[in-house]
PDB file of C-alpha atoms in Angstrom:
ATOM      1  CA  UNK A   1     142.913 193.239 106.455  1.00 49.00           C
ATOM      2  CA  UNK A   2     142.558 189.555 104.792  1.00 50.00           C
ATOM      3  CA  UNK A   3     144.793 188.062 102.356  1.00 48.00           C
ATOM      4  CA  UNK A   4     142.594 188.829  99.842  1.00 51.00           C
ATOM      5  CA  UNK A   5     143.198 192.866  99.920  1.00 53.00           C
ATOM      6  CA  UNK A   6     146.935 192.657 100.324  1.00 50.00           C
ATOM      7  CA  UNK A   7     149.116 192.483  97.505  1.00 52.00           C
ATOM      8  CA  UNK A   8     150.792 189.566  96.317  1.00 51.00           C
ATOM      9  CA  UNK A   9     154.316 190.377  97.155  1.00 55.00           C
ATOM     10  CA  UNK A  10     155.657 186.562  97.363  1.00 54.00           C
ATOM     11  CA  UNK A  11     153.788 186.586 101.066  1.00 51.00           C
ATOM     12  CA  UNK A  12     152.980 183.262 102.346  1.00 52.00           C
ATOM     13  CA  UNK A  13     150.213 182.946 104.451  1.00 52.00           C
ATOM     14  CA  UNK A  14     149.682 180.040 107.333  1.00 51.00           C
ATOM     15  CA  UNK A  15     146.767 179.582 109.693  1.00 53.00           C
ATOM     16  CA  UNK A  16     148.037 180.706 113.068  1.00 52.00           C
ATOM     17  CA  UNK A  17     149.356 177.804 115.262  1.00 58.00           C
ATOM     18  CA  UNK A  18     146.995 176.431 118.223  1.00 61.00           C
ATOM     19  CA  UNK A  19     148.371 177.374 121.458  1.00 63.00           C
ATOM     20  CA  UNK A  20     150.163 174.769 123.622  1.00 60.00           C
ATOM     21  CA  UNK A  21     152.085 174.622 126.667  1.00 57.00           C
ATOM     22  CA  UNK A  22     154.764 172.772 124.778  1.00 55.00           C
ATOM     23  CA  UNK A  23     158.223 174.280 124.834  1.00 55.00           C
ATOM     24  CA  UNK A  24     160.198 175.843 121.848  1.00 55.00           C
ATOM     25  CA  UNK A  25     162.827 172.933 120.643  1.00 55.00           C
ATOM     26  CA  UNK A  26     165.595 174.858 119.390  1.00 56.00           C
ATOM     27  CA  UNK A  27     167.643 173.052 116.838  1.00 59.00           C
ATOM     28  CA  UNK A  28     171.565 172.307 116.382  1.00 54.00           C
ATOM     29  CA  UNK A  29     172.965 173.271 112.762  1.00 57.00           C
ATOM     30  CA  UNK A  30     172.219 170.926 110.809  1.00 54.00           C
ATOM     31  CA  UNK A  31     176.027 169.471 109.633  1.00 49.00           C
ATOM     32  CA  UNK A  32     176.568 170.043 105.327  1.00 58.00           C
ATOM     33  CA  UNK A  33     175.427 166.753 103.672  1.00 68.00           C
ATOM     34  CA  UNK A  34     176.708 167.466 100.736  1.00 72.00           C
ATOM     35  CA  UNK A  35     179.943 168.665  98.855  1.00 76.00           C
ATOM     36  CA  UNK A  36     181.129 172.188  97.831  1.00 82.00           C
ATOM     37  CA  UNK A  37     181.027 173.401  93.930  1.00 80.00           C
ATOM     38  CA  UNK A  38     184.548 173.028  93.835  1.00 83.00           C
ATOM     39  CA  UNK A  39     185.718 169.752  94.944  1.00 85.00           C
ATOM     40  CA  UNK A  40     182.667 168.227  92.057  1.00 87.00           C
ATOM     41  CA  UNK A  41     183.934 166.993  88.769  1.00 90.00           C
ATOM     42  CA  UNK A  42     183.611 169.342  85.481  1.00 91.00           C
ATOM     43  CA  UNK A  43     183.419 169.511  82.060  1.00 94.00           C
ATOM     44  CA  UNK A  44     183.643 172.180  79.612  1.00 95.00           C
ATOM     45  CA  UNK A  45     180.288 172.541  76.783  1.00 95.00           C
ATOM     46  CA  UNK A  46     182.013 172.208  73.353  1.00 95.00           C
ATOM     47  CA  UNK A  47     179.341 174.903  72.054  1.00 94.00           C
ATOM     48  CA  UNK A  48     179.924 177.950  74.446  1.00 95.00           C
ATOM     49  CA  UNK A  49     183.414 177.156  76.046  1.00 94.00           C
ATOM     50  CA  UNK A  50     182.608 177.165  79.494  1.00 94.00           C
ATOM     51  CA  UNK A  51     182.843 174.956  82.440  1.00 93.00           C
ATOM     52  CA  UNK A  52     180.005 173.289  83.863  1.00 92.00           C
ATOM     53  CA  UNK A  53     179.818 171.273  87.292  1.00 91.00           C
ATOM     54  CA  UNK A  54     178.421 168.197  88.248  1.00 90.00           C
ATOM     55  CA  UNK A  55     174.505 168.003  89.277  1.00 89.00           C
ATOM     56  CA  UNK A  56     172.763 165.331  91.468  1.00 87.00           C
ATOM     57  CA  UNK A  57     170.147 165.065  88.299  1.00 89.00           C
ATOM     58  CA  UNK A  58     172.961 163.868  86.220  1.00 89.00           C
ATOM     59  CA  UNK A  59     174.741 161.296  88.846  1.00 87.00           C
ATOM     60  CA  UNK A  60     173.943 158.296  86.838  1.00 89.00           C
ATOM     61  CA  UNK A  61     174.586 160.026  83.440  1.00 91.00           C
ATOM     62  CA  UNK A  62     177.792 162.214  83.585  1.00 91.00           C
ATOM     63  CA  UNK A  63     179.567 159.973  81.464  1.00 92.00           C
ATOM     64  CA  UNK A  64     177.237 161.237  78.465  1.00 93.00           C
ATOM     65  CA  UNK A  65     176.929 164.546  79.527  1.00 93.00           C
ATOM     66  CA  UNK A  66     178.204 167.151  76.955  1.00 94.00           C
ATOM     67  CA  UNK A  67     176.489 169.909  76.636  1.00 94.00           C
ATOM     68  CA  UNK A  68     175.848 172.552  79.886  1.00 93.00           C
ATOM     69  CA  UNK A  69     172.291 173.156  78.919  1.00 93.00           C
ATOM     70  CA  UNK A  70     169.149 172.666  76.214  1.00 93.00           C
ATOM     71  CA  UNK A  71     169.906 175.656  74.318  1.00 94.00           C
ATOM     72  CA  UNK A  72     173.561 174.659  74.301  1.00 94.00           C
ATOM     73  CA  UNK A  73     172.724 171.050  73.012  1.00 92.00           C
ATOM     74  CA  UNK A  74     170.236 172.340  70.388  1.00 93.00           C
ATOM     75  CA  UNK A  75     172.746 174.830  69.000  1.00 92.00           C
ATOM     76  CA  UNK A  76     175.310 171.767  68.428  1.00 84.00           C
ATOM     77  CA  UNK A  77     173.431 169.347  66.500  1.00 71.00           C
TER      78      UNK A  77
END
């Protein structure tokens, strides 16, 4: 069967690797870089109540952050 036939299910499909006599490198776990939910700063959205954590997107704008989304900031105007 090709690709083509088979439904899309979310498959991905790769060209099949060239063989080599290269060894498998198996890899350590990779150490967290980053910081859990918990310990990052929140606010809570004037509009709906809730809390809303810190994102990387807002890093040099949390100081104006208010609202926890777009349909949250276009209900409060």
């Amino acid at each position: 069967m090709t690709a083509r036939t088979l439904p899309n299910r979310g498959w991905k499909w790769a060209r099949p690797r060239a063989k080599t006599n290269e060894l498998l490198v198996i890899r350590k776990p990779a150490m967290p870089n980053g910081v859990h939910k918990r310990d990052l700063p929140s606010k809570t959205c004037p509009v709906c109540a809730r809390p809303f954590a810190w994102r990387k997107k807002w890093a040099r704008d949390w100081e104006n952050v208010v609202y926890c989304s777009d349909k949250c900031r276009k209900l409060g105007r």
